[in-house]
PDB file of C-alpha atoms in Angstrom:
ATOM      1  CA  MET X   1       9.600  -0.716 -35.302  1.00  0.00           C
ATOM      2  CA  LYS X   2       6.662   1.087 -33.643  1.00  0.00           C
ATOM      3  CA  GLU X   3       5.287  -0.625 -30.545  1.00  0.00           C
ATOM      4  CA  LEU X   4       1.797  -2.013 -31.227  1.00  0.00           C
ATOM      5  CA  MET X   5       0.577  -0.819 -27.815  1.00  0.00           C
ATOM      6  CA  SER X   6       2.176   1.587 -25.395  1.00  0.00           C
ATOM      7  CA  LYS X   7       2.579   0.722 -21.723  1.00  0.00           C
ATOM      8  CA  LYS X   8      -0.210   3.152 -20.876  1.00  0.00           C
ATOM      9  CA  GLU X   9      -2.533   1.531 -23.422  1.00  0.00           C
ATOM     10  CA  LYS X  10      -1.809  -1.911 -21.991  1.00  0.00           C
ATOM     11  CA  GLU X  11      -2.602  -0.699 -18.483  1.00  0.00           C
ATOM     12  CA  GLN X  12      -5.824   0.901 -19.735  1.00  0.00           C
ATOM     13  CA  PHE X  13      -6.818  -2.298 -21.551  1.00  0.00           C
ATOM     14  CA  ILE X  14      -6.433  -4.341 -18.349  1.00  0.00           C
ATOM     15  CA  LYS X  15      -8.261  -1.778 -16.218  1.00  0.00           C
ATOM     16  CA  ASP X  16     -11.189  -1.475 -18.638  1.00  0.00           C
ATOM     17  CA  PHE X  17     -11.417  -5.246 -19.118  1.00  0.00           C
ATOM     18  CA  ARG X  18     -11.578  -5.919 -15.379  1.00  0.00           C
ATOM     19  CA  LYS X  19     -14.166  -3.214 -14.840  1.00  0.00           C
ATOM     20  CA  LYS X  20     -16.399  -4.410 -17.678  1.00  0.00           C
ATOM     21  CA  ALA X  21     -16.081  -8.073 -16.668  1.00  0.00           C
ATOM     22  CA  GLU X  22     -17.226  -7.214 -13.142  1.00  0.00           C
ATOM     23  CA  GLU X  23     -20.173  -5.201 -14.473  1.00  0.00           C
ATOM     24  CA  VAL X  24     -21.273  -7.985 -16.837  1.00  0.00           C
ATOM     25  CA  LEU X  25     -21.002 -10.669 -14.159  1.00  0.00           C
ATOM     26  CA  HIS X  26     -22.948  -8.621 -11.602  1.00  0.00           C
ATOM     27  CA  ASN X  27     -25.661  -7.728 -14.102  1.00  0.00           C
ATOM     28  CA  THR X  28     -25.905 -11.297 -15.391  1.00  0.00           C
ATOM     29  CA  LEU X  29     -25.872 -13.171 -12.090  1.00  0.00           C
ATOM     30  CA  GLY X  30     -27.778 -10.608 -10.044  1.00  0.00           C
ATOM     31  CA  LYS X  31     -28.721 -11.953  -6.624  1.00  0.00           C
ATOM     32  CA  ASP X  32     -26.973 -15.241  -7.457  1.00  0.00           C
ATOM     33  CA  TYR X  33     -23.590 -13.531  -7.905  1.00  0.00           C
ATOM     34  CA  ASP X  34     -22.024 -14.939  -4.717  1.00  0.00           C
ATOM     35  CA  LYS X  35     -23.474 -18.377  -5.431  1.00  0.00           C
ATOM     36  CA  TYR X  36     -22.128 -18.790  -8.965  1.00  0.00           C
ATOM     37  CA  ILE X  37     -19.169 -16.424  -9.340  1.00  0.00           C
ATOM     38  CA  HIS X  38     -16.716 -19.254  -8.561  1.00  0.00           C
ATOM     39  CA  LEU X  39     -17.691 -20.897 -11.867  1.00  0.00           C
ATOM     40  CA  PHE X  40     -16.028 -18.019 -13.710  1.00  0.00           C
ATOM     41  CA  PRO X  41     -12.208 -17.796 -13.739  1.00  0.00           C
ATOM     42  CA  PHE X  42     -11.698 -14.065 -13.260  1.00  0.00           C
ATOM     43  CA  ASN X  43     -10.013 -14.192  -9.871  1.00  0.00           C
ATOM     44  CA  ASN X  44      -6.920 -15.421 -11.734  1.00  0.00           C
ATOM     45  CA  LYS X  45      -4.238 -13.173 -13.175  1.00  0.00           C
ATOM     46  CA  PHE X  46      -3.773 -13.354 -16.934  1.00  0.00           C
ATOM     47  CA  ASN X  47      -1.429 -12.711 -19.782  1.00  0.00           C
ATOM     48  CA  PHE X  48      -3.765 -11.264 -22.402  1.00  0.00           C
ATOM     49  CA  HIS X  49      -2.328 -12.258 -25.776  1.00  0.00           C
ATOM     50  CA  ILE X  50      -3.464  -9.997 -28.614  1.00  0.00           C
ATOM     51  CA  VAL X  51      -2.737 -11.599 -31.973  1.00  0.00           C
ATOM     52  CA  ARG X  52      -2.802  -9.055 -34.813  1.00  0.00           C
ATOM     53  CA  VAL X  53      -4.022 -10.938 -37.887  1.00  0.00           C
ATOM     54  CA  ASP X  54      -4.423  -8.062 -40.376  1.00  0.00           C
ATOM     55  CA  ASN X  55      -5.094  -4.330 -40.484  1.00  0.00           C
ATOM     56  CA  PHE X  56      -8.558  -4.697 -38.944  1.00  0.00           C
ATOM     57  CA  ASP X  57      -8.829  -7.937 -36.995  1.00  0.00           C
ATOM     58  CA  ASP X  58      -7.315  -9.373 -33.831  1.00  0.00           C
ATOM     59  CA  ILE X  59      -7.629 -12.649 -31.956  1.00  0.00           C
ATOM     60  CA  ILE X  60      -7.317 -12.416 -28.187  1.00  0.00           C
ATOM     61  CA  PHE X  61      -6.809 -15.205 -25.679  1.00  0.00           C
ATOM     62  CA  ALA X  62      -6.000 -15.330 -21.976  1.00  0.00           C
ATOM     63  CA  GLU X  63      -3.280 -17.392 -20.359  1.00  0.00           C
ATOM     64  CA  ILE X  64      -3.423 -17.899 -16.598  1.00  0.00           C
ATOM     65  CA  ASN X  65      -0.176 -16.758 -15.041  1.00  0.00           C
ATOM     66  CA  LYS X  66       1.337 -17.106 -11.561  1.00  0.00           C
ATOM     67  CA  ASN X  67       2.250 -13.459 -11.283  1.00  0.00           C
ATOM     68  CA  GLN X  68       0.640 -10.866  -9.055  1.00  0.00           C
ATOM     69  CA  ASN X  69      -0.459  -8.731 -11.990  1.00  0.00           C
ATOM     70  CA  ASP X  70      -2.100  -8.998 -15.387  1.00  0.00           C
ATOM     71  CA  ASP X  71      -0.080  -8.326 -18.517  1.00  0.00           C
ATOM     72  CA  VAL X  72      -0.702  -7.748 -22.211  1.00  0.00           C
ATOM     73  CA  VAL X  73       1.439  -9.436 -24.864  1.00  0.00           C
ATOM     74  CA  LEU X  74       1.269  -8.431 -28.535  1.00  0.00           C
ATOM     75  CA  HIS X  75       1.859 -10.787 -31.475  1.00  0.00           C
ATOM     76  CA  ASP X  76       1.958  -9.418 -35.010  1.00  0.00           C
ATOM     77  CA  ILE X  77       1.316 -12.257 -37.475  1.00  0.00           C
ATOM     78  CA  THR X  78       0.147 -10.137 -40.419  1.00  0.00           C
ATOM     79  CA  LYS X  79       2.960 -11.378 -42.654  1.00  0.00           C
ATOM     80  CA  LEU X  80       2.431 -14.980 -41.615  1.00  0.00           C
ATOM     81  CA  ALA X  81      -1.320 -14.667 -42.227  1.00  0.00           C
ATOM     82  CA  THR X  82      -1.036 -13.293 -45.762  1.00  0.00           C
ATOM     83  CA  ASP X  83      -2.637 -15.814 -48.145  1.00  0.00           C
ATOM     84  CA  ASN X  84      -2.480 -18.497 -45.439  1.00  0.00           C
ATOM     85  CA  LEU X  85      -5.884 -20.172 -45.308  1.00  0.00           C
ATOM     86  CA  ASN X  86      -5.018 -21.837 -41.995  1.00  0.00           C
ATOM     87  CA  ILE X  87      -5.213 -18.427 -40.331  1.00  0.00           C
ATOM     88  CA  ASN X  88      -8.536 -16.619 -40.129  1.00  0.00           C
ATOM     89  CA  THR X  89     -10.600 -14.894 -37.490  1.00  0.00           C
ATOM     90  CA  ILE X  90     -13.848 -16.743 -38.228  1.00  0.00           C
ATOM     91  CA  HIS X  91     -12.433 -19.908 -36.687  1.00  0.00           C
ATOM     92  CA  SER X  92     -10.267 -18.242 -34.070  1.00  0.00           C
ATOM     93  CA  SER X  93      -9.772 -21.335 -31.876  1.00  0.00           C
ATOM     94  CA  GLU X  94      -8.556 -23.323 -34.876  1.00  0.00           C
ATOM     95  CA  THR X  95      -6.177 -20.510 -35.796  1.00  0.00           C
ATOM     96  CA  ILE X  96      -4.655 -20.463 -32.309  1.00  0.00           C
ATOM     97  CA  ALA X  97      -4.358 -24.262 -32.380  1.00  0.00           C
ATOM     98  CA  TYR X  98      -2.591 -24.025 -35.760  1.00  0.00           C
ATOM     99  CA  LEU X  99      -0.136 -21.472 -34.395  1.00  0.00           C
ATOM    100  CA  PHE X 100       0.672 -23.687 -31.425  1.00  0.00           C
ATOM    101  CA  GLU X 101       1.115 -26.701 -33.667  1.00  0.00           C
ATOM    102  CA  ASN X 102       3.634 -24.737 -35.708  1.00  0.00           C
ATOM    103  CA  LYS X 103       5.557 -23.624 -32.608  1.00  0.00           C
ATOM    104  CA  TYR X 104       4.658 -19.962 -32.973  1.00  0.00           C
ATOM    105  CA  PHE X 105       3.901 -19.558 -29.247  1.00  0.00           C
ATOM    106  CA  SER X 106       6.989 -21.323 -27.943  1.00  0.00           C
ATOM    107  CA  ASN X 107       6.938 -19.632 -24.518  1.00  0.00           C
ATOM    108  CA  ILE X 108       3.256 -20.168 -23.689  1.00  0.00           C
ATOM    109  CA  ASN X 109       1.923 -23.145 -21.754  1.00  0.00           C
ATOM    110  CA  GLN X 110      -1.062 -24.238 -23.814  1.00  0.00           C
ATOM    111  CA  ASN X 111      -2.607 -25.921 -20.758  1.00  0.00           C
ATOM    112  CA  ASN X 112      -2.995 -22.510 -19.103  1.00  0.00           C
ATOM    113  CA  ILE X 113      -5.141 -21.068 -21.881  1.00  0.00           C
ATOM    114  CA  LEU X 114      -8.859 -20.755 -21.196  1.00  0.00           C
ATOM    115  CA  ILE X 115     -10.727 -21.931 -24.289  1.00  0.00           C
ATOM    116  CA  ASN X 116     -13.650 -19.518 -23.920  1.00  0.00           C
ATOM    117  CA  SER X 117     -11.218 -16.625 -23.716  1.00  0.00           C
ATOM    118  CA  ILE X 118     -10.291 -17.071 -27.404  1.00  0.00           C
ATOM    119  CA  VAL X 119     -12.221 -14.296 -29.130  1.00  0.00           C
ATOM    120  CA  SER X 120     -12.012 -12.506 -32.501  1.00  0.00           C
ATOM    121  CA  LEU X 121     -12.532  -8.750 -32.596  1.00  0.00           C
ATOM    122  CA  SER X 122     -12.717  -6.323 -35.514  1.00  0.00           C
ATOM    123  CA  GLY X 123     -11.842  -2.667 -35.244  1.00  0.00           C
ATOM    124  CA  ARG X 124      -9.501  -0.984 -32.794  1.00  0.00           C
ATOM    125  CA  LEU X 125      -9.737   1.853 -30.297  1.00  0.00           C
ATOM    126  CA  ASN X 126      -7.922   4.855 -31.733  1.00  0.00           C
ATOM    127  CA  GLY X 127      -6.881   2.466 -34.489  1.00  0.00           C
ATOM    128  CA  ASN X 128      -4.400   0.852 -32.119  1.00  0.00           C
ATOM    129  CA  TYR X 129      -5.881  -1.906 -29.937  1.00  0.00           C
ATOM    130  CA  PRO X 130      -9.130  -3.928 -29.639  1.00  0.00           C
ATOM    131  CA  SER X 131     -11.957  -2.975 -27.313  1.00  0.00           C
ATOM    132  CA  PRO X 132     -11.486  -4.497 -23.837  1.00  0.00           C
ATOM    133  CA  ASN X 133     -15.204  -3.976 -23.169  1.00  0.00           C
ATOM    134  CA  ASN X 134     -16.227  -6.051 -26.185  1.00  0.00           C
ATOM    135  CA  TYR X 135     -13.658  -8.669 -25.262  1.00  0.00           C
ATOM    136  CA  ALA X 136     -15.017  -8.983 -21.720  1.00  0.00           C
ATOM    137  CA  ARG X 137     -18.599  -9.377 -22.943  1.00  0.00           C
ATOM    138  CA  LEU X 138     -17.730 -11.970 -25.598  1.00  0.00           C
ATOM    139  CA  TRP X 139     -15.543 -14.037 -23.284  1.00  0.00           C
ATOM    140  CA  ILE X 140     -18.160 -14.110 -20.526  1.00  0.00           C
ATOM    141  CA  THR X 141     -20.811 -14.979 -23.109  1.00  0.00           C
ATOM    142  CA  GLY X 142     -18.817 -18.112 -23.971  1.00  0.00           C
ATOM    143  CA  ASP X 143     -18.464 -19.097 -20.322  1.00  0.00           C
ATOM    144  CA  TYR X 144     -22.098 -18.344 -19.594  1.00  0.00           C
ATOM    145  CA  ARG X 145     -23.408 -20.434 -22.473  1.00  0.00           C
ATOM    146  CA  LYS X 146     -21.346 -23.370 -21.293  1.00  0.00           C
ATOM    147  CA  ILE X 147     -22.737 -23.357 -17.778  1.00  0.00           C
ATOM    148  CA  SER X 148     -26.075 -21.588 -18.239  1.00  0.00           C
ATOM    149  CA  LYS X 149     -28.020 -24.783 -17.549  1.00  0.00           C
ATOM    150  CA  LYS X 150     -26.846 -24.481 -13.979  1.00  0.00           C
ATOM    151  CA  PHE X 151     -28.742 -21.190 -13.722  1.00  0.00           C
ATOM    152  CA  THR X 152     -31.933 -22.268 -15.495  1.00  0.00           C
ATOM    153  CA  LYS X 153     -32.435 -25.560 -13.626  1.00  0.00           C
ATOM    154  CA  ARG X 154     -32.983 -26.171  -9.986  1.00  0.00           C
ATOM    155  CA  GLN X 155     -29.958 -27.553  -8.165  1.00  0.00           C
ATOM    156  CA  SER X 156     -31.714 -30.905  -7.701  1.00  0.00           C
ATOM    157  CA  GLU X 157     -31.974 -31.202 -11.487  1.00  0.00           C
ATOM    158  CA  VAL X 158     -28.325 -30.387 -12.075  1.00  0.00           C
ATOM    159  CA  VAL X 159     -26.860 -33.049  -9.797  1.00  0.00           C
ATOM    160  CA  THR X 160     -28.049 -36.081  -7.928  1.00  0.00           C
ATOM    161  CA  PHE X 161     -28.590 -34.162  -4.718  1.00  0.00           C
ATOM    162  CA  ASP X 162     -29.435 -36.062  -1.550  1.00  0.00           C
ATOM    163  CA  SER X 163     -30.505 -33.692   1.206  1.00  0.00           C
ATOM    164  CA  ASN X 164     -30.323 -36.504   3.762  1.00  0.00           C
ATOM    165  CA  LEU X 165     -26.706 -37.382   2.983  1.00  0.00           C
ATOM    166  CA  LEU X 166     -25.273 -35.494   5.938  1.00  0.00           C
ATOM    167  CA  ASN X 167     -27.683 -37.082   8.385  1.00  0.00           C
ATOM    168  CA  ARG X 168     -26.508 -40.618   7.661  1.00  0.00           C
ATOM    169  CA  SER X 169     -24.680 -42.462  10.430  1.00  0.00           C
ATOM    170  CA  THR X 170     -21.811 -43.064   7.972  1.00  0.00           C
ATOM    171  CA  PHE X 171     -20.401 -39.634   8.677  1.00  0.00           C
ATOM    172  CA  GLU X 172     -21.325 -39.304  12.364  1.00  0.00           C
ATOM    173  CA  PHE X 173     -20.799 -35.564  12.359  1.00  0.00           C
ATOM    174  CA  GLU X 174     -22.431 -35.028  15.747  1.00  0.00           C
ATOM    175  CA  LYS X 175     -20.046 -37.511  17.371  1.00  0.00           C
ATOM    176  CA  MET X 176     -17.126 -35.969  15.472  1.00  0.00           C
ATOM    177  CA  ILE X 177     -18.004 -32.526  16.813  1.00  0.00           C
ATOM    178  CA  GLU X 178     -18.273 -33.919  20.332  1.00  0.00           C
ATOM    179  CA  ASP X 179     -14.953 -35.769  20.150  1.00  0.00           C
ATOM    180  CA  VAL X 180     -12.955 -32.933  18.588  1.00  0.00           C
ATOM    181  CA  ASN X 181     -14.473 -30.450  21.049  1.00  0.00           C
ATOM    182  CA  ASP X 182     -13.152 -27.377  19.264  1.00  0.00           C
ATOM    183  CA  ASP X 183     -15.370 -24.359  18.603  1.00  0.00           C
ATOM    184  CA  VAL X 184     -13.465 -23.337  15.464  1.00  0.00           C
ATOM    185  CA  PHE X 185     -13.673 -26.856  14.025  1.00  0.00           C
ATOM    186  CA  THR X 186     -17.399 -27.021  14.841  1.00  0.00           C
ATOM    187  CA  ASN X 187     -18.107 -23.643  13.247  1.00  0.00           C
ATOM    188  CA  ASN X 188     -16.159 -24.509  10.103  1.00  0.00           C
ATOM    189  CA  LEU X 189     -17.851 -27.893   9.780  1.00  0.00           C
ATOM    190  CA  ASN X 190     -21.268 -26.274  10.166  1.00  0.00           C
ATOM    191  CA  GLN X 191     -20.412 -23.806   7.391  1.00  0.00           C
ATOM    192  CA  VAL X 192     -19.278 -26.665   5.142  1.00  0.00           C
ATOM    193  CA  ILE X 193     -22.509 -28.589   5.779  1.00  0.00           C
ATOM    194  CA  GLY X 194     -24.584 -25.453   5.203  1.00  0.00           C
ATOM    195  CA  GLY X 195     -22.815 -24.791   1.914  1.00  0.00           C
ATOM    196  CA  TYR X 196     -23.306 -28.389   0.832  1.00  0.00           C
ATOM    197  CA  ASN X 197     -27.041 -28.288   1.539  1.00  0.00           C
ATOM    198  CA  LYS X 198     -27.293 -25.190  -0.679  1.00  0.00           C
ATOM    199  CA  GLY X 199     -25.376 -26.869  -3.483  1.00  0.00           C
ATOM    200  CA  TRP X 200     -22.270 -24.712  -3.027  1.00  0.00           C
ATOM    201  CA  PHE X 201     -19.946 -27.617  -3.721  1.00  0.00           C
ATOM    202  CA  TYR X 202     -16.821 -25.565  -4.473  1.00  0.00           C
ATOM    203  CA  ILE X 203     -17.001 -23.771  -1.114  1.00  0.00           C
ATOM    204  CA  SER X 204     -17.774 -27.003   0.735  1.00  0.00           C
ATOM    205  CA  ALA X 205     -14.874 -28.904  -0.818  1.00  0.00           C
ATOM    206  CA  ALA X 206     -12.422 -26.125   0.019  1.00  0.00           C
ATOM    207  CA  GLY X 207     -13.626 -26.131   3.627  1.00  0.00           C
ATOM    208  CA  ILE X 208     -13.328 -29.887   4.059  1.00  0.00           C
ATOM    209  CA  GLY X 209      -9.646 -29.735   3.112  1.00  0.00           C
ATOM    210  CA  GLY X 210      -9.017 -27.451   6.068  1.00  0.00           C
ATOM    211  CA  LEU X 211     -10.963 -29.751   8.408  1.00  0.00           C
ATOM    212  CA  ILE X 212      -8.866 -32.747   7.336  1.00  0.00           C
ATOM    213  CA  GLU X 213      -5.675 -30.823   8.077  1.00  0.00           C
ATOM    214  CA  THR X 214      -7.041 -29.764  11.463  1.00  0.00           C
ATOM    215  CA  LEU X 215      -7.613 -33.396  12.464  1.00  0.00           C
ATOM    216  CA  LEU X 216      -4.168 -34.401  11.247  1.00  0.00           C
ATOM    217  CA  TYR X 217      -2.598 -31.561  13.232  1.00  0.00           C
ATOM    218  CA  LYS X 218      -4.510 -32.510  16.382  1.00  0.00           C
ATOM    219  CA  THR X 219      -3.524 -36.150  15.879  1.00  0.00           C
ATOM    220  CA  ILE X 220       0.167 -35.276  15.920  1.00  0.00           C
ATOM    221  CA  ILE X 221      -0.233 -33.062  18.992  1.00  0.00           C
ATOM    222  CA  ASN X 222      -2.217 -35.722  20.878  1.00  0.00           C
ATOM    223  CA  TYR X 223       0.768 -38.059  20.622  1.00  0.00           C
ATOM    224  CA  GLY X 224       3.007 -35.401  22.132  1.00  0.00           C
ATOM    225  CA  ILE X 225       4.949 -34.524  18.972  1.00  0.00           C
ATOM    226  CA  THR X 226       5.317 -30.765  19.347  1.00  0.00           C
ATOM    227  CA  ASP X 227       7.732 -30.226  16.440  1.00  0.00           C
ATOM    228  CA  ILE X 228       4.764 -29.622  14.154  1.00  0.00           C
ATOM    229  CA  GLN X 229       3.991 -26.434  16.085  1.00  0.00           C
ATOM    230  CA  LYS X 230       7.220 -24.975  14.698  1.00  0.00           C
ATOM    231  CA  THR X 231       6.011 -25.507  11.124  1.00  0.00           C
ATOM    232  CA  LYS X 232       4.076 -22.463   9.926  1.00  0.00           C
ATOM    233  CA  ALA X 233       2.005 -24.292   7.295  1.00  0.00           C
ATOM    234  CA  PRO X 234       2.447 -28.075   7.452  1.00  0.00           C
ATOM    235  CA  THR X 235       2.183 -29.815   4.085  1.00  0.00           C
ATOM    236  CA  LYS X 236       1.123 -33.304   3.084  1.00  0.00           C
ATOM    237  CA  ILE X 237       4.802 -34.289   3.132  1.00  0.00           C
ATOM    238  CA  VAL X 238       5.135 -33.114   6.745  1.00  0.00           C
ATOM    239  CA  TYR X 239       2.021 -34.975   7.860  1.00  0.00           C
ATOM    240  CA  SER X 240       3.084 -38.136   6.024  1.00  0.00           C
ATOM    241  CA  LYS X 241       6.515 -38.035   7.658  1.00  0.00           C
ATOM    242  CA  MET X 242       5.042 -37.694  11.144  1.00  0.00           C
ATOM    243  CA  LEU X 243       2.413 -40.378  10.566  1.00  0.00           C
ATOM    244  CA  ARG X 244       5.193 -42.699   9.392  1.00  0.00           C
ATOM    245  CA  GLN X 245       6.993 -41.908  12.629  1.00  0.00           C
ATOM    246  CA  LEU X 246       3.869 -42.704  14.652  1.00  0.00           C
ATOM    247  CA  ASN X 247       3.406 -45.929  12.707  1.00  0.00           C
ATOM    248  CA  LYS X 248       6.701 -47.088  14.255  1.00  0.00           C
ATOM    249  CA  GLU X 249       6.320 -45.541  17.694  1.00  0.00           C
ATOM    250  CA  THR X 250       2.814 -46.885  18.398  1.00  0.00           C
ATOM    251  CA  ARG X 251       3.424 -50.529  17.412  1.00  0.00           C
ATOM    252  CA  THR X 252       3.476 -51.603  21.080  1.00  0.00           C
ATOM    253  CA  TYR X 253       0.438 -49.516  22.023  1.00  0.00           C
ATOM    254  CA  PRO X 254      -3.013 -51.002  22.572  1.00  0.00           C
ATOM    255  CA  ASP X 255      -4.741 -51.681  19.250  1.00  0.00           C
ATOM    256  CA  ASN X 256      -7.193 -48.797  19.637  1.00  0.00           C
ATOM    257  CA  GLN X 257      -4.307 -46.356  20.144  1.00  0.00           C
ATOM    258  CA  LYS X 258      -2.097 -47.482  17.264  1.00  0.00           C
ATOM    259  CA  ILE X 259      -1.482 -45.538  14.071  1.00  0.00           C
ATOM    260  CA  HIS X 260      -1.342 -47.654  10.931  1.00  0.00           C
ATOM    261  CA  PHE X 261       0.315 -45.638   8.181  1.00  0.00           C
ATOM    262  CA  GLU X 262       2.098 -47.544   5.453  1.00  0.00           C
ATOM    263  CA  ASN X 263       2.063 -47.396   1.652  1.00  0.00           C
ATOM    264  CA  ALA X 264      -1.689 -47.828   1.170  1.00  0.00           C
ATOM    265  CA  GLU X 265      -2.543 -45.185   3.771  1.00  0.00           C
ATOM    266  CA  GLU X 266       0.018 -42.766   2.368  1.00  0.00           C
ATOM    267  CA  LEU X 267      -1.445 -43.175  -1.122  1.00  0.00           C
ATOM    268  CA  ALA X 268      -4.954 -42.521   0.218  1.00  0.00           C
ATOM    269  CA  LEU X 269      -3.752 -39.347   1.935  1.00  0.00           C
ATOM    270  CA  GLU X 270      -2.000 -38.269  -1.279  1.00  0.00           C
ATOM    271  CA  LEU X 271      -5.266 -38.610  -3.228  1.00  0.00           C
ATOM    272  CA  ASP X 272      -7.148 -36.624  -0.581  1.00  0.00           C
ATOM    273  CA  PHE X 273      -4.650 -33.769  -0.807  1.00  0.00           C
ATOM    274  CA  LEU X 274      -4.699 -33.828  -4.620  1.00  0.00           C
ATOM    275  CA  THR X 275      -8.464 -33.314  -4.610  1.00  0.00           C
ATOM    276  CA  ARG X 276      -8.197 -30.624  -1.958  1.00  0.00           C
ATOM    277  CA  ASN X 277      -5.426 -28.818  -3.877  1.00  0.00           C
ATOM    278  CA  LYS X 278      -7.416 -28.826  -7.104  1.00  0.00           C
ATOM    279  CA  VAL X 279     -10.065 -26.872  -5.240  1.00  0.00           C
ATOM    280  CA  SER X 280      -7.726 -24.507  -3.412  1.00  0.00           C
ATOM    281  CA  HIS X 281      -5.302 -23.686  -6.233  1.00  0.00           C
ATOM    282  CA  HIS X 282      -7.208 -24.085  -9.492  1.00  0.00           C
ATOM    283  CA  SER X 283     -10.347 -22.003  -9.659  1.00  0.00           C
ATOM    284  CA  THR X 284     -11.273 -23.382 -13.084  1.00  0.00           C
ATOM    285  CA  PHE X 285     -11.628 -26.894 -11.672  1.00  0.00           C
ATOM    286  CA  ILE X 286     -15.393 -27.586 -11.575  1.00  0.00           C
ATOM    287  CA  ILE X 287     -16.491 -29.212  -8.322  1.00  0.00           C
ATOM    288  CA  ASN X 288     -19.549 -31.455  -8.184  1.00  0.00           C
ATOM    289  CA  GLU X 289     -21.319 -33.382  -5.448  1.00  0.00           C
ATOM    290  CA  GLY X 290     -19.141 -36.437  -6.050  1.00  0.00           C
ATOM    291  CA  HIS X 291     -15.957 -34.564  -5.149  1.00  0.00           C
ATOM    292  CA  VAL X 292     -17.530 -33.260  -1.945  1.00  0.00           C
ATOM    293  CA  HIS X 293     -18.842 -36.700  -1.031  1.00  0.00           C
ATOM    294  CA  ASN X 294     -15.376 -38.203  -1.467  1.00  0.00           C
ATOM    295  CA  LEU X 295     -13.838 -35.508   0.693  1.00  0.00           C
ATOM    296  CA  PHE X 296     -16.445 -36.139   3.402  1.00  0.00           C
ATOM    297  CA  LEU X 297     -15.435 -39.803   3.312  1.00  0.00           C
ATOM    298  CA  SER X 298     -11.794 -38.723   3.585  1.00  0.00           C
ATOM    299  CA  LEU X 299     -12.612 -36.555   6.596  1.00  0.00           C
ATOM    300  CA  LYS X 300     -14.393 -39.473   8.250  1.00  0.00           C
ATOM    301  CA  ASP X 301     -11.464 -41.762   7.431  1.00  0.00           C
ATOM    302  CA  VAL X 302      -8.908 -39.381   8.987  1.00  0.00           C
ATOM    303  CA  TYR X 303     -11.180 -39.047  12.029  1.00  0.00           C
ATOM    304  CA  ASP X 304     -11.502 -42.842  12.473  1.00  0.00           C
ATOM    305  CA  ARG X 305      -8.030 -43.902  11.404  1.00  0.00           C
ATOM    306  CA  TYR X 306      -5.837 -41.240  13.022  1.00  0.00           C
ATOM    307  CA  TYR X 307      -7.658 -38.776  15.247  1.00  0.00           C
ATOM    308  CA  MET X 308      -9.612 -41.227  17.424  1.00  0.00           C
ATOM    309  CA  PRO X 309      -6.606 -43.444  18.258  1.00  0.00           C
ATOM    310  CA  SER X 310      -4.680 -40.294  19.166  1.00  0.00           C
ATOM    311  CA  LEU X 311      -7.548 -39.056  21.347  1.00  0.00           C
ATOM    312  CA  ARG X 312      -7.768 -42.376  23.177  1.00  0.00           C
ATOM    313  CA  TYR X 313      -4.011 -42.216  23.731  1.00  0.00           C
ATOM    314  CA  ALA X 314      -4.195 -38.650  25.019  1.00  0.00           C
ATOM    315  CA  ASN X 315      -7.077 -39.505  27.407  1.00  0.00           C
ATOM    316  CA  THR X 316      -5.391 -42.589  28.864  1.00  0.00           C
ATOM    317  CA  ASP X 317      -3.911 -41.990  32.285  1.00  0.00           C
ATOM    318  CA  HIS X 318      -1.441 -44.858  31.984  1.00  0.00           C
ATOM    319  CA  LYS X 319      -0.019 -44.538  28.472  1.00  0.00           C
ATOM    320  CA  SER X 320       1.739 -47.538  26.974  1.00  0.00           C
ATOM    321  CA  SER X 321       5.464 -47.194  26.525  1.00  0.00           C
TER     322      SER X 321
END
């Protein structure tokens, strides 16, 4: 049976799609490109699924993949679609849902499909495959309509934005900067605060995750546990293990130098890392002010609960045994 698309045609489809998507996004967002580009999912890699419905029409959808490259997968359902009223290109999303329900796409994770990427196209380039340029425009149109209110309203109208939030004594950022006394930490925190004040919540949330890890790392070092330096990229599991260790080792220390880390604290840390990981690993996860606020509270909690006791321990000439 003749291949629906050659390898060269697949490569050309991907190349043309990426180029057109970039052009449309730049032309649409203009000077706000850097500010809003994170709301669009195109930094992911995709499996582009082209579903051939009949001799003229295709339905295309994109599945986020974990590979380093994009790919194109062809599905010929022309026989299945014949006289089947459940399959039509007018209601393309319903057609794809029907196919999933009937186990047609057995090897595709439905959770990785981007809903606005489901597009119907008529006509084919050289009679062989749908236009990647038209696909890019139609997909981005769907995304843009969904979030366009963010571009037409001022940031203060989109969220409950409190410009004084970061000046409240609750967070004590000035004291935190003084106590940590690390130029890199200070610079990163200033960038996070600057991004927050501009409403760049995605960037701010991603930055706070790194600050939390920095304080945890410094906490471990302050207690003289150097094993963590051998770990290239410590994970939540590593930090939890070492905090559990410190929970035991510091029981006889003065109260202001003790580490309390039991089930409740471990659960709180788990939730902090889950929020941070949503930001770092899932670009389609929409971040709002509430997420950033919670992460700021988490940063303050790690500072109070773990870093400050460790700093007092490290600065004490006569350390408790």
